[in-house]
Short mmCIF file of C-alpha atoms in Angstrom, two decimals:
data_model
loop_
_atom_site.label_atom_id
_atom_site.label_comp_id
_atom_site.label_asym_id
_atom_site.label_seq_id
_atom_site.Cartn_x
_atom_site.Cartn_y
_atom_site.Cartn_z
CA MET A 1 26.47 130.09 125.75
CA ALA A 2 27.82 127.23 124.34
CA GLY A 3 24.66 126.37 122.03
CA GLU A 4 25.89 129.86 120.28
CA LYS A 5 26.25 129.23 116.73
CA GLY A 6 28.69 131.86 114.49
CA ASN A 7 32.06 133.41 114.37
CA ASP A 8 33.80 131.89 117.55
CA VAL A 9 36.16 135.77 118.19
CA LEU A 10 34.47 138.69 120.45
CA LYS A 11 35.70 141.53 118.91
CA SER A 12 35.53 144.52 121.96
CA TRP A 13 34.96 144.41 125.34
CA LYS A 14 30.99 145.16 124.93
CA GLU A 15 30.43 142.14 122.60
CA ILE A 16 32.33 140.23 125.53
CA ALA A 17 30.54 141.79 127.98
CA ALA A 18 27.23 141.02 126.09
CA TYR A 19 28.15 137.44 125.30
CA ILE A 20 28.50 136.21 129.24
CA ASP A 21 25.80 138.54 130.67
CA ARG A 22 27.89 141.21 132.47
CA ASP A 23 28.87 144.60 132.53
CA ILE A 24 32.00 146.01 130.96
CA ARG A 25 33.36 146.76 134.52
CA THR A 26 32.57 143.05 135.73
CA CYS A 27 34.25 141.84 132.53
CA GLN A 28 37.60 143.79 133.33
CA ARG A 29 38.19 142.74 137.30
CA TRP A 30 37.25 139.39 136.56
CA GLU A 31 40.20 139.21 134.15
CA LYS A 32 42.90 140.79 136.49
CA GLU A 33 40.64 138.77 139.52
CA LEU A 34 39.98 135.70 138.18
CA ARG A 35 41.87 135.10 135.02
CA LEU A 36 38.87 135.83 132.37
CA PRO A 37 40.22 134.47 129.12
CA ILE A 38 40.72 137.91 127.26
CA LEU A 39 43.74 138.24 124.86
CA ARG A 40 45.50 141.24 123.02
CA ILE A 41 46.46 142.05 119.76
CA SER A 42 49.95 142.87 120.90
CA ALA A 43 51.36 143.84 124.27
CA ARG A 44 50.82 147.07 123.65
CA ARG A 45 48.41 148.89 126.85
CA LYS A 46 45.66 150.27 124.65
CA ALA A 47 45.75 147.01 122.27
CA SER A 48 43.09 146.11 121.35
CA ILE A 49 41.41 142.60 123.02
CA PHE A 50 39.26 139.59 121.85
CA ALA A 51 38.36 136.81 123.03
CA TYR A 52 36.97 133.29 122.09
CA LYS A 53 33.31 131.94 122.74
CA THR A 54 35.18 128.63 123.85
CA GLU A 55 37.80 129.50 126.40
CA LEU A 56 34.85 131.45 127.96
CA ASP A 57 32.25 128.99 127.95
CA GLN A 58 34.94 126.56 129.22
CA TRP A 59 35.26 129.36 132.10
CA PHE A 60 32.81 129.37 132.90
CA VAL A 61 32.49 125.45 133.50
CA GLU A 62 35.54 125.49 135.17
CA LYS A 63 34.86 128.19 137.99
CA SER A 64 31.11 126.70 138.09
CA ARG A 65 32.26 123.42 139.04
CA ASN A 66 34.00 124.89 141.45
CA GLY A 67 31.14 126.56 142.98
CA LEU A 68 29.73 123.00 143.02
CA LEU A 69 31.71 120.84 144.97
CA HIS A 70 33.33 121.83 148.27
CA ARG A 71 35.50 120.14 150.50
CA ASN A 72 34.28 118.47 153.75
CA SER A 73 36.10 118.70 157.47
CA ASP A 74 37.77 115.32 155.51
CA GLY A 75 39.74 117.50 152.68
CA ALA A 76 36.96 115.19 150.57
CA LEU A 77 35.21 116.37 147.68
CA THR A 78 31.89 116.26 148.34
CA THR A 79 27.53 118.06 147.33
CA GLU A 80 26.76 118.79 150.80
CA ASP A 81 26.07 121.92 151.55
CA SER A 82 26.63 122.99 148.02
CA PRO A 83 23.50 124.57 145.66
CA LEU A 84 22.51 121.41 144.02
CA ARG A 85 22.27 119.51 147.58
CA ASP A 86 20.07 122.83 148.93
CA THR A 87 18.23 121.93 146.09
CA MET A 88 17.66 118.40 146.80
CA ARG A 89 17.08 118.74 150.63
CA ARG A 90 14.04 120.94 149.57
CA GLY A 91 12.76 117.54 148.89
CA ILE A 92 12.06 118.61 144.94
CA LYS A 93 11.61 115.69 142.64
CA PHE A 94 12.23 114.84 139.29
CA SER A 95 10.15 113.59 137.06
CA LEU A 96 11.84 110.49 134.95
CA SER A 97 11.21 113.36 131.67
CA ARG A 98 12.91 115.93 133.85
CA ARG A 99 15.62 113.40 134.67
CA LEU A 100 16.12 112.23 131.44
CA PHE A 101 16.13 115.49 130.39
CA VAL A 102 18.92 116.19 132.94
CA ILE A 103 21.17 113.58 131.93
CA LEU A 104 20.85 114.56 128.27
CA THR A 105 21.81 117.90 129.01
CA LEU A 106 24.88 116.95 131.42
CA ILE A 107 26.40 114.36 128.80
CA ALA A 108 25.99 117.34 126.12
CA VAL A 109 27.79 119.71 128.45
CA GLY A 110 30.55 116.75 128.97
CA ALA A 111 30.82 116.58 125.54
CA GLY A 112 31.66 120.38 125.02
CA ILE A 113 34.21 120.41 126.77
CA ILE A 114 35.21 117.90 125.14
CA ILE A 115 35.39 119.63 122.16
CA ILE A 116 36.52 123.00 123.25
CA SER A 117 39.19 120.90 124.83
CA ASN A 118 40.00 119.44 121.47
CA LYS A 119 39.86 122.56 120.34
CA ASN A 120 42.00 124.53 122.63
CA ASP A 121 44.54 121.94 122.35
CA ALA A 122 44.99 122.70 118.46
CA ILE A 123 46.00 126.55 119.84
CA PRO A 124 49.69 127.42 119.09
CA ARG A 125 50.94 128.55 121.88
CA ASP A 126 54.25 128.43 122.24
CA PHE A 127 57.27 126.85 119.94
CA LYS A 128 60.77 125.00 119.49
CA ILE A 129 63.41 124.55 117.01
CA ASP A 130 64.35 121.37 116.49
CA GLY A 131 67.50 121.03 113.90
CA SER A 132 65.98 122.45 110.71
CA LYS A 133 62.36 122.88 112.19
CA LEU A 134 60.05 124.67 113.83
CA ILE A 135 57.54 122.94 116.28
CA ILE A 136 53.94 124.64 116.96
CA LEU A 137 52.88 123.44 120.74
CA ASN A 138 50.14 123.86 121.78
CA ASP A 139 49.66 125.57 126.09
CA LYS A 140 50.71 121.90 127.84
CA LYS A 141 53.79 121.97 125.14
CA ARG A 142 52.51 119.05 122.62
CA GLN A 143 53.32 119.34 118.71
CA ILE A 144 50.21 120.46 116.76
CA GLY A 145 52.78 120.94 114.31
CA GLU A 146 55.83 121.64 112.33
CA PHE A 147 57.41 123.41 109.76
CA ASP A 148 60.74 122.19 107.78
CA THR A 149 62.43 124.95 106.79
CA GLY A 150 65.24 122.91 104.55
CA LEU A 151 67.82 124.84 106.58
CA SER A 152 70.50 123.00 108.09
CA ASP A 153 72.38 126.07 109.83
CA LEU A 154 69.05 127.19 111.32
CA LEU A 155 69.72 130.14 114.00
CA GLU A 156 68.78 128.74 117.32
CA GLU A 157 65.80 128.77 119.46
CA SER A 158 67.27 131.00 121.78
CA TRP A 159 68.14 133.52 118.75
CA TYR A 160 63.71 133.19 118.40
CA ARG A 161 62.73 133.90 122.09
CA ARG A 162 64.56 137.21 121.61
CA HIS A 163 62.73 137.67 118.55
CA PHE A 164 58.47 136.26 119.69
CA GLN A 165 55.82 138.19 119.42
CA ASN A 166 56.86 141.65 119.65
CA LYS A 167 59.94 144.04 119.39
CA LYS A 168 62.00 143.25 122.61
CA SER A 169 64.71 146.88 123.50
CA PRO A 170 68.41 145.19 124.35
CA PRO A 171 70.95 146.75 126.48
CA GLU A 172 71.80 150.41 126.04
CA GLY A 173 73.51 151.24 123.49
CA ASN A 174 71.74 148.75 120.90
CA SER A 175 68.61 149.04 118.27
CA PRO A 176 66.22 146.77 118.69
CA ASP A 177 65.05 142.88 118.63
CA PHE A 178 62.06 142.53 116.01
CA PRO A 179 59.80 139.70 115.25
CA TRP A 180 60.84 136.64 113.35
CA LEU A 181 58.27 134.56 114.83
CA VAL A 182 54.24 135.82 115.61
CA PHE A 183 51.44 133.73 116.33
CA ARG A 184 48.14 135.76 115.97
CA ASP A 185 44.88 135.87 113.83
CA ILE A 186 45.07 138.18 111.56
CA ASN A 187 41.71 137.68 110.03
CA TRP A 188 39.78 137.48 113.04
CA ASP A 189 38.15 134.20 112.21
CA GLY A 190 38.68 132.28 115.52
CA ILE A 191 42.05 130.52 114.33
CA ILE A 192 45.72 131.97 114.87
CA GLU A 193 48.14 131.90 111.75
CA ILE A 194 52.02 130.90 112.31
CA PHE A 195 54.37 134.16 110.77
CA PHE A 196 57.74 132.69 110.27
CA VAL A 197 61.09 134.25 109.35
CA PRO A 198 63.80 131.11 108.33
CA ASN A 199 67.03 133.03 109.44
CA SER A 200 70.27 131.32 109.01
CA GLU A 201 73.74 131.85 109.98
CA GLN A 202 74.55 132.72 106.91
CA ILE A 203 72.18 134.97 106.65
CA VAL A 204 71.63 134.53 103.26
CA GLY A 205 68.22 133.39 101.90
CA GLY A 206 66.94 134.87 104.76
CA GLY A 207 64.76 136.76 102.88
CA ARG A 208 61.74 135.02 103.39
CA LEU A 209 58.56 135.32 105.23
CA TYR A 210 56.01 132.36 105.84
CA CYS A 211 51.97 132.18 106.88
CA LEU A 212 51.92 128.65 107.99
CA ASP A 213 48.37 127.35 110.12
CA THR A 214 48.58 125.76 113.04
CA ASN A 215 50.20 122.45 111.18
CA GLY A 216 52.68 124.20 110.06
CA GLU A 217 51.05 123.87 106.13
CA PRO A 218 52.24 127.22 104.31
CA ARG A 219 49.82 129.64 103.37
CA TRP A 220 51.47 131.70 102.09
CA LEU A 221 55.71 132.75 101.02
CA TYR A 222 56.24 136.27 100.66
CA ASN A 223 59.71 137.00 99.22
CA ALA A 224 61.29 140.41 100.25
CA GLY A 225 63.00 142.77 98.55
CA LYS A 226 63.64 142.78 94.10
CA GLU A 227 67.34 143.50 91.87
CA ILE A 228 67.23 147.21 92.57
CA GLY A 229 69.54 149.87 90.47
CA TYR A 230 71.34 152.55 92.68
CA GLY A 231 73.68 154.81 90.17
CA ASP A 232 75.58 152.43 88.41
CA ARG A 233 74.67 149.54 90.61
CA ILE A 234 72.95 147.12 90.22
CA PHE A 235 71.43 145.08 93.39
CA PRO A 236 70.85 141.34 93.10
CA LYS A 237 67.49 139.94 94.86
CA ASP A 238 68.90 138.52 97.87
CA PHE A 239 67.88 140.52 101.10
CA TYR A 240 67.53 139.61 105.23
CA ILE A 241 64.53 140.11 106.78
CA ARG A 242 65.38 142.51 109.66
CA GLY A 243 62.15 141.90 111.14
CA PHE A 244 58.67 142.37 110.65
CA ASP A 245 55.25 143.51 112.98
CA LEU A 246 51.04 143.23 112.26
CA PHE A 247 49.21 147.07 112.52
CA ASP A 248 45.76 148.16 111.68
CA LEU A 249 47.28 150.82 109.66
CA ASN A 250 44.55 152.48 107.79
CA GLN A 251 41.93 151.86 110.83
CA ASP A 252 39.78 149.67 108.81
CA GLY A 253 39.49 146.61 110.85
CA ARG A 254 42.24 144.50 108.52
CA THR A 255 45.55 143.56 109.48
CA GLU A 256 48.40 144.70 107.21
CA ILE A 257 51.78 143.46 107.81
CA LEU A 258 54.64 145.62 107.60
CA VAL A 259 58.35 144.18 106.48
CA ILE A 260 61.92 145.52 106.55
CA SER A 261 64.43 144.20 105.21
CA TYR A 262 67.55 145.06 103.04
CA ALA A 263 70.29 143.86 100.60
CA VAL A 264 72.43 141.11 102.35
CA GLY A 265 76.05 143.53 103.15
CA GLU A 266 74.74 146.95 102.19
CA TYR A 267 72.50 149.61 102.38
CA PRO A 268 69.01 149.75 100.86
CA THR A 269 66.22 149.00 102.97
CA GLN A 270 63.16 147.97 101.29
CA ILE A 271 60.16 148.99 103.66
CA ALA A 272 56.91 146.85 102.32
CA ILE A 273 53.40 146.48 103.08
CA LEU A 274 51.36 143.61 103.09
CA ASP A 275 47.72 142.55 102.89
CA SER A 276 46.73 139.68 105.13
CA ASP A 277 47.23 137.26 102.41
CA GLY A 278 50.88 138.21 101.95
CA LYS A 279 50.03 141.12 98.53
CA LEU A 280 52.44 143.92 98.42
CA LEU A 281 50.32 147.14 98.74
CA SER A 282 53.00 149.59 98.91
CA GLU A 283 56.42 149.85 99.43
CA TYR A 284 58.86 152.49 100.32
CA TRP A 285 63.15 152.31 100.28
CA ASN A 286 65.76 153.75 102.20
CA ALA A 287 69.49 154.47 101.70
CA GLY A 288 70.67 153.15 104.40
CA GLN A 289 69.27 150.37 107.34
CA ILE A 290 67.13 151.34 109.04
CA SER A 291 67.47 150.63 113.18
CA ASN A 292 64.00 151.33 114.15
CA TYR A 293 60.27 151.49 113.90
CA SER A 294 56.23 152.50 115.64
CA VAL A 295 52.93 153.25 114.63
CA GLU A 296 51.41 155.75 116.23
CA ASP A 297 48.62 158.42 115.90
CA ILE A 298 50.63 161.35 116.51
CA ASP A 299 48.52 164.24 115.51
CA GLN A 300 45.91 162.54 117.22
CA ASP A 301 43.59 162.36 113.90
CA GLY A 302 42.75 159.18 114.49
CA ARG A 303 45.11 157.91 111.70
CA SER A 304 48.58 156.12 112.84
CA GLU A 305 51.59 157.56 111.05
CA ILE A 306 54.82 154.69 110.57
CA LEU A 307 57.62 156.00 112.21
CA LEU A 308 61.24 154.68 111.32
CA GLY A 309 65.08 155.53 112.85
CA GLY A 310 68.05 154.50 110.93
CA GLN A 311 70.87 155.91 108.84
CA ASN A 312 70.87 157.35 105.48
CA ASN A 313 74.62 156.02 103.90
CA GLU A 314 74.82 159.22 101.83
CA TYR A 315 74.69 161.87 104.88
CA GLN A 316 76.52 159.69 107.13
CA LYS A 317 73.97 160.63 109.43
CA GLY A 318 70.73 159.66 111.84
CA ALA A 319 67.52 159.61 109.60
CA PHE A 320 63.70 159.75 111.14
CA CYS A 321 61.24 159.47 108.38
CA ILE A 322 57.46 159.87 108.96
CA LEU A 323 54.88 157.76 106.40
CA ASP A 324 51.64 158.01 105.96
CA PRO A 325 50.44 154.70 105.42
CA ALA A 326 47.41 155.94 103.27
CA ALA A 327 50.29 156.98 100.16
CA ILE A 328 53.99 155.16 100.36
CA ARG A 329 55.71 154.60 97.84
CA GLY A 330 59.30 156.21 96.37
CA GLY A 331 62.67 156.26 97.85
CA SER A 332 64.52 158.25 100.44
CA PRO A 333 65.92 161.78 99.44
CA GLN A 334 69.15 161.71 97.83
CA SER A 335 71.64 164.17 96.34
CA ASP A 336 74.48 161.83 95.26
CA PRO A 337 73.58 159.71 91.29
CA LYS A 338 75.11 156.76 93.44
CA TYR A 339 72.59 156.25 96.15
CA ILE A 340 69.75 157.70 93.76
CA SER A 341 67.71 154.90 92.46
CA LYS A 342 66.21 154.75 88.80
CA ASP A 343 63.78 152.61 89.56
CA MET A 344 62.06 155.00 91.42
CA GLY A 345 60.52 157.79 91.92
CA PRO A 346 60.87 160.57 94.81
CA GLY A 347 59.45 159.24 98.52
CA THR A 348 56.33 160.71 99.90
CA GLU A 349 57.77 160.79 103.66
CA GLN A 350 55.42 163.41 105.62
CA TYR A 351 58.60 164.11 107.50
CA TYR A 352 62.28 163.22 106.70
CA VAL A 353 65.04 164.88 108.95
CA LEU A 354 68.81 164.19 109.16
CA LEU A 355 70.38 164.59 112.55
CA PRO A 356 73.82 165.83 112.65
CA ALA A 357 76.06 164.29 114.24
CA SER A 358 78.60 165.46 117.41
CA GLU A 359 82.26 164.31 117.51
CA LEU A 360 81.27 161.69 119.87
CA ASP A 361 79.45 160.02 116.85
CA GLU A 362 81.85 160.54 114.80
CA PHE A 363 84.14 159.35 116.06
CA PHE A 364 81.78 155.89 115.71
CA ASN A 365 81.19 157.01 112.49
CA PRO A 366 80.03 155.19 110.36
CA GLY A 367 78.23 153.15 112.94
CA ILE A 368 75.94 156.37 113.60
CA SER A 369 72.55 155.48 113.65
CA VAL A 370 68.78 156.77 115.38
CA GLY A 371 68.02 153.78 117.62
CA PHE A 372 64.82 154.58 120.06
CA PHE A 373 62.43 156.78 120.14
CA TYR A 374 59.63 157.27 121.68
CA ILE A 375 56.10 159.12 122.12
CA LEU A 376 56.10 161.58 124.85
CA GLU A 377 53.27 163.03 127.18
CA GLY A 378 51.99 165.88 124.84
CA ASN A 379 52.84 164.29 121.90
CA ARG A 380 56.39 165.28 121.67
CA ILE A 381 58.97 162.94 120.39
CA SER A 382 62.51 161.80 121.93
CA ILE A 383 64.50 160.71 119.33
CA GLN A 384 68.39 158.98 121.20
CA LEU A 385 71.19 158.32 118.29
CA ILE A 386 73.48 154.92 118.87
CA PRO A 387 75.53 154.22 120.16
CA SER A 388 76.02 157.65 121.64
CA CYS A 389 73.13 157.91 123.07
CA LEU A 390 72.81 161.77 122.00
CA LEU A 391 68.79 163.00 122.63
CA PHE A 392 66.62 164.92 120.43
CA TYR A 393 63.10 166.40 121.30
CA PHE A 394 60.68 167.48 119.48
CA THR A 395 57.32 168.83 118.98
CA LYS A 396 55.55 166.67 116.57
CA ARG A 397 55.70 168.38 113.87
CA MET A 398 59.09 168.02 114.10
CA GLU A 399 60.20 171.53 115.89
CA LEU A 400 63.34 170.86 117.65
CA ILE A 401 62.87 171.85 121.43
CA GLU A 402 66.45 171.32 122.81
CA PRO A 403 68.80 168.08 121.84
CA ARG A 404 70.11 167.25 125.14
CA LEU A 405 73.82 165.49 125.71
CA GLY A 406 72.76 163.17 128.95
CA HIS A 407 75.07 161.60 131.53
CA TYR A 408 75.67 158.39 129.25
CA PHE A 409 76.94 160.90 126.67
CA GLU A 410 79.13 163.36 128.72
CA ARG A 411 81.18 160.55 130.45
CA GLN A 412 81.61 159.02 126.73
CA TYR A 413 82.96 161.79 125.60
CA LYS A 414 84.93 163.22 128.58
CA ASP A 415 86.08 159.06 128.00
CA ASN A 416 87.14 159.70 124.36
CA LEU A 417 88.82 162.99 124.89
CA ARG A 418 91.14 161.58 127.48
CA GLN A 419 92.54 158.95 125.62
CA GLY A 420 93.44 161.46 122.31
CA LYS A 421 90.13 159.86 120.60
CA ILE A 422 88.80 162.87 120.30
CA GLN A 423 90.61 166.44 120.27
CA VAL A 424 87.73 169.32 121.47
CA PRO A 425 86.99 169.95 124.82
CA TYR A 426 83.88 169.40 126.15
CA ASN A 427 81.75 171.97 126.38
CA GLU A 428 77.56 171.42 126.58
CA LYS A 429 76.10 174.81 125.29
CA ARG A 430 79.02 174.60 122.55
CA ILE A 431 78.03 171.63 120.82
CA GLN A 432 73.98 172.16 121.82
CA GLU A 433 74.10 175.01 119.34
CA GLU A 434 76.12 172.89 117.03
CA LEU A 435 73.64 170.25 117.25
CA ARG A 436 71.21 172.98 116.77
CA ARG A 437 72.99 174.09 113.50
CA GLY A 438 72.66 170.94 112.66
CA ILE A 439 69.25 169.78 111.76
CA ARG A 440 67.97 169.09 108.16
CA TYR A 441 64.70 169.14 106.60
CA TRP A 442 63.48 167.28 103.37
CA ASP A 443 61.71 170.34 101.55
CA GLY A 444 60.30 167.94 98.70
CA ASP A 445 63.52 169.56 96.67
CA LYS A 446 66.43 170.56 98.51
CA TRP A 447 67.39 169.98 102.49
CA VAL A 448 66.83 173.52 104.84
CA ASN A 449 67.12 174.12 108.32
CA THR A 450 63.81 175.24 109.02
CA PRO A 451 60.82 172.63 110.12
CA THR A 452 59.84 171.53 106.77
CA MET A 453 57.19 169.09 105.40
CA ASN A 454 57.51 167.54 101.98
CA LYS A 455 55.82 169.91 99.61
CA PHE A 456 54.03 165.94 98.89
CA TRP A 457 51.53 166.93 101.72
CA LEU A 458 51.57 170.51 101.13
CA ASN A 459 50.53 170.96 98.49
CA ARG A 460 47.96 167.90 98.18
#
């Protein structure tokens, strides 16, 4: 195996099984029981897997070595009772040429192990933040590279631990933490790239996404946002990257980058799609901040959709949006000219839904937002408002199944009622009925109260 040439990456269980000459089930069992070095694109259960030939080779060398060496009764390492010793006992005599072949083979294997070891030492596995610098570490915690941001107030390492590799869910009532630092082989060339957003205490200047090599040298830089007008206002090109993530959005075997950023202290949010070289492919703008995202194939047609949850500032309501990566452009549906940008046309959302606020949510106003949403069995969608934790259940076609108040919502409502902050008595059926009547869908021209897709898609 070590002598095989070509790309070092195996991209499926089938390729891995063929490479190590075992069936797929054996490979999967070895991963669980013997730590066969299998990697995944993300932490999701159904994420694509891959493996490096060099890591598989090293794993086999280690396991083979363990099979040849045994401990005797004194605890010392010996070849007694090993396969090699059994062969020698059978009296097989090696000719000089065979001995030379064995010696050369052992030298080659040893050299291969050294090469593999040196290559593995250069694979980024961890990091630390030291002042203004990102320090890149291998699995032995040794430095293999560094990148100096030039920021004297770069956020501390604990912040980046919260935003490392994958989106993370914080305690109840808060929106998730988006990635700021990701190690991923985005080009399937066997080399891991480092994607890094330098964020500082001052927030200003946090609109840069770097792609670095393992030494910390920049490959490309993406500057989020742009100067854009909404109504009579012009927002300067000073954006803050809330986070980013990596997906194969169009199932073409290439990884795209989803970047979510917003004007510092303001409402327009840019959802940008980049290719693996950092080139902007498409963008969508929302007149309010985005609190959560997901990429799911909710209609089971083999193509993923982008799901966005957040707030629409004009209506002061939670907003839920579904985008098709094949056609992303324009801005969120608005009525007030103050929230309409002259720099873009209508949005191409499949669905854009406004979620109504209860008396409890209005008490929290203007902090109402869609914080979490989940794809449930049967492709039902559960959407939660924060901070009230009010739940809405929809079908995959955004037909309301039911609003659900929940224990947390009821407790908070009654606590605020006792304190005189809410005047309307708690009545579950009344609240649910008001919520049902309050849902609005954008049909491409106007808001309607029946489940409706944007006419952009109905007319295609």
